[in-house]
CSV table of C-alpha atoms in Angstrom, one decimal:
chain,number,residue,atom,x,y,z
A,1,MET,CA,28.9,-83.9,-92.9
A,2,ASP,CA,26.1,-83.4,-95.5
A,3,ALA,CA,25.1,-80.7,-97.9
A,4,LEU,CA,23.0,-78.9,-95.2
A,5,ASP,CA,26.0,-78.8,-92.8
A,6,ARG,CA,28.1,-77.3,-95.6
A,7,LYS,CA,25.4,-74.7,-96.3
A,8,ILE,CA,25.4,-73.7,-92.6
A,9,LEU,CA,29.2,-73.4,-92.8
A,10,THR,CA,29.0,-71.3,-95.9
A,11,GLU,CA,26.4,-68.9,-94.5
A,12,LEU,CA,28.4,-68.5,-91.3
A,13,GLN,CA,31.6,-67.8,-93.2
A,14,LEU,CA,29.8,-65.0,-95.1
A,15,ASP,CA,28.3,-63.6,-91.9
A,16,GLY,CA,29.4,-65.0,-88.5
A,17,ARG,CA,27.0,-62.7,-86.7
A,18,LEU,CA,23.8,-64.4,-88.0
A,19,THR,CA,21.3,-65.2,-85.3
A,20,ILE,CA,20.2,-68.8,-85.2
A,21,THR,CA,16.8,-67.7,-86.5
A,22,GLU,CA,18.5,-65.9,-89.5
A,23,LEU,CA,20.7,-68.9,-90.1
A,24,ALA,CA,17.8,-71.3,-90.0
A,25,ALA,CA,15.9,-69.2,-92.5
A,26,ARG,CA,18.9,-69.0,-94.9
A,27,VAL,CA,19.4,-72.8,-94.9
A,28,LYS,CA,15.7,-73.5,-94.9
A,29,LEU,CA,15.5,-75.4,-91.6
A,30,SER,CA,13.5,-74.7,-88.4
A,31,VAL,CA,15.4,-73.2,-85.6
A,32,SER,CA,15.8,-76.3,-83.3
A,33,PRO,CA,17.3,-78.6,-86.0
A,34,CYS,CA,19.5,-75.8,-87.2
A,35,HIS,CA,20.7,-75.1,-83.7
A,36,ARG,CA,21.5,-78.8,-83.1
A,37,ARG,CA,23.5,-79.0,-86.3
A,38,LEU,CA,25.4,-75.8,-85.4
A,39,ARG,CA,26.3,-77.2,-82.0
A,40,ASP,CA,27.4,-80.5,-83.6
A,41,LEU,CA,29.6,-78.6,-86.1
A,42,GLU,CA,31.2,-76.7,-83.2
A,43,ARG,CA,31.7,-79.8,-81.0
A,44,GLU,CA,33.2,-81.8,-83.9
A,45,GLY,CA,35.7,-78.9,-84.6
A,46,ALA,CA,34.4,-78.0,-88.1
A,47,ILE,CA,33.8,-74.5,-86.6
A,48,ARG,CA,36.9,-73.5,-84.7
A,49,GLY,CA,35.6,-70.2,-83.5
A,50,TYR,CA,34.1,-66.9,-84.3
A,51,ARG,CA,35.8,-63.5,-84.8
A,52,ALA,CA,35.6,-60.2,-86.6
A,53,LEU,CA,37.5,-59.5,-89.8
A,54,VAL,CA,39.4,-56.3,-89.2
A,55,ASP,CA,40.6,-54.0,-92.0
A,56,PRO,CA,44.4,-53.7,-91.5
A,57,ALA,CA,44.4,-50.2,-92.9
A,58,ALA,CA,41.8,-49.1,-90.3
A,59,VAL,CA,44.1,-50.1,-87.5
A,60,GLY,CA,47.3,-48.6,-89.1
A,61,LEU,CA,48.8,-51.8,-90.5
A,62,ASP,CA,48.9,-50.7,-94.2
A,63,PHE,CA,52.1,-52.6,-95.1
A,64,GLU,CA,52.2,-56.3,-95.7
A,65,ALA,CA,55.1,-58.6,-96.7
A,66,LEU,CA,55.5,-62.3,-97.3
A,67,VAL,CA,58.6,-63.7,-95.8
A,68,PHE,CA,60.0,-67.1,-96.9
A,69,ALA,CA,62.2,-68.7,-94.2
A,70,THR,CA,64.7,-71.5,-94.8
A,71,LEU,CA,66.1,-73.3,-91.7
A,72,ARG,CA,69.7,-74.5,-91.3
A,73,TRP,CA,68.5,-77.9,-90.0
A,74,GLU,CA,65.1,-79.4,-89.8
A,75,ASP,CA,65.5,-81.5,-86.7
A,76,PRO,CA,62.6,-81.5,-84.3
A,77,ASP,CA,64.2,-79.2,-81.7
A,78,THR,CA,65.0,-76.5,-84.3
A,79,VAL,CA,61.5,-76.7,-85.9
A,80,THR,CA,59.9,-76.5,-82.4
A,81,ALA,CA,62.0,-73.5,-81.4
A,82,PHE,CA,61.4,-71.7,-84.7
A,83,GLU,CA,57.6,-72.3,-84.5
A,84,GLN,CA,57.4,-71.2,-80.9
A,85,ALA,CA,59.4,-68.0,-81.6
A,86,VAL,CA,57.2,-67.2,-84.7
A,87,THR,CA,54.1,-67.6,-82.6
A,88,ALA,CA,55.3,-65.0,-80.2
A,89,ILE,CA,55.6,-62.3,-82.8
A,90,PRO,CA,52.2,-60.5,-83.1
A,91,ASN,CA,53.0,-59.0,-86.5
A,92,VAL,CA,53.2,-62.5,-88.0
A,93,ILE,CA,49.5,-62.8,-88.9
A,94,GLN,CA,49.9,-66.1,-90.7
A,95,ALA,CA,52.6,-68.8,-90.7
A,96,GLN,CA,52.7,-72.0,-92.8
A,97,ARG,CA,55.2,-74.8,-92.9
A,98,LEU,CA,55.9,-75.9,-96.4
A,99,PHE,CA,57.2,-78.9,-98.2
A,100,GLY,CA,60.5,-78.3,-100.1
A,101,GLU,CA,62.2,-75.0,-100.0
A,102,PRO,CA,61.6,-72.6,-98.4
A,103,ASP,CA,60.6,-74.2,-95.2
A,104,TYR,CA,58.1,-71.6,-94.0
A,105,LEU,CA,55.9,-68.8,-95.4
A,106,LEU,CA,55.1,-66.0,-93.0
A,107,ARG,CA,52.6,-63.2,-93.7
A,108,VAL,CA,53.6,-60.1,-91.8
A,109,ALA,CA,51.7,-56.9,-91.2
A,110,THR,CA,53.3,-53.6,-90.1
A,111,ALA,CA,52.5,-49.9,-90.3
A,112,ASP,CA,55.1,-49.2,-93.0
A,113,LEU,CA,58.4,-50.2,-94.6
A,114,ALA,CA,60.4,-48.8,-91.8
A,115,ALA,CA,58.4,-50.8,-89.2
A,116,PHE,CA,58.9,-53.9,-91.3
A,117,GLN,CA,62.6,-53.3,-91.6
A,118,GLN,CA,62.9,-53.0,-87.8
A,119,LEU,CA,60.8,-56.1,-87.3
A,120,TYR,CA,62.9,-58.0,-89.9
A,121,ASP,CA,66.2,-56.9,-88.3
A,122,GLN,CA,65.3,-57.3,-84.7
A,123,GLN,CA,63.1,-60.3,-84.7
A,124,LEU,CA,62.7,-62.2,-87.9
A,125,ALA,CA,66.4,-62.4,-88.7
A,126,ARG,CA,67.0,-63.7,-85.2
A,127,LEU,CA,64.5,-66.5,-85.2
A,128,PRO,CA,66.1,-69.8,-84.1
A,129,GLY,CA,67.6,-72.0,-86.8
A,130,VAL,CA,67.1,-69.5,-89.7
A,131,GLN,CA,69.6,-69.9,-92.5
A,132,ARG,CA,68.0,-67.5,-95.0
A,133,LEU,CA,65.0,-65.1,-95.2
A,134,ASN,CA,63.6,-63.8,-98.5
A,135,SER,CA,60.9,-61.2,-98.6
A,136,THR,CA,58.4,-59.9,-101.1
A,137,LEU,CA,56.1,-57.0,-100.6
A,138,VAL,CA,52.4,-57.3,-101.1
A,139,MET,CA,51.3,-54.8,-103.7
A,140,LYS,CA,47.6,-55.5,-103.4
A,141,SER,CA,45.4,-58.2,-101.9
A,142,ILE,CA,43.0,-59.7,-104.5
A,143,ILE,CA,41.4,-62.4,-102.3
A,144,ASP,CA,41.6,-62.1,-98.6
A,145,SER,CA,39.7,-64.3,-96.1
A,146,ARG,CA,37.6,-66.0,-98.7
A,147,PRO,CA,35.2,-68.6,-97.3
A,148,LEU,CA,36.1,-72.2,-98.0
A,149,PRO,CA,34.3,-73.8,-100.9
A,150,GLU,CA,31.3,-76.0,-100.4
């Protein structure tokens, strides 16, 4: 991957709806070479997909919490069961496995505190292998969905 590929990626992260003509102009390439590079980036997996960034408040998901999960055991079966169960909860909008403690960081979006409490009690606390959950409420997002650096 060279500097031109990185520029293409940067432009697409800023506006994923660019036409190939607009993209080519922004990175100072003709359309055909730009299109080839774009297809190569997609084929190689550098571009995993395209989607719209939706404002959570616009769809009634004004409340966000970070949930730290510690598992009782970290054997492969427990980890697999936990990760599959987390994947099945739509309100978990991001999940990351961590080194050290806690074992996982879950980003959860709900309509309000009452909805979060219900989700916590009925689904999160019942996840397979969970020893402990700790939550913190997000006061305000400062950086959200920032493009990766060049």
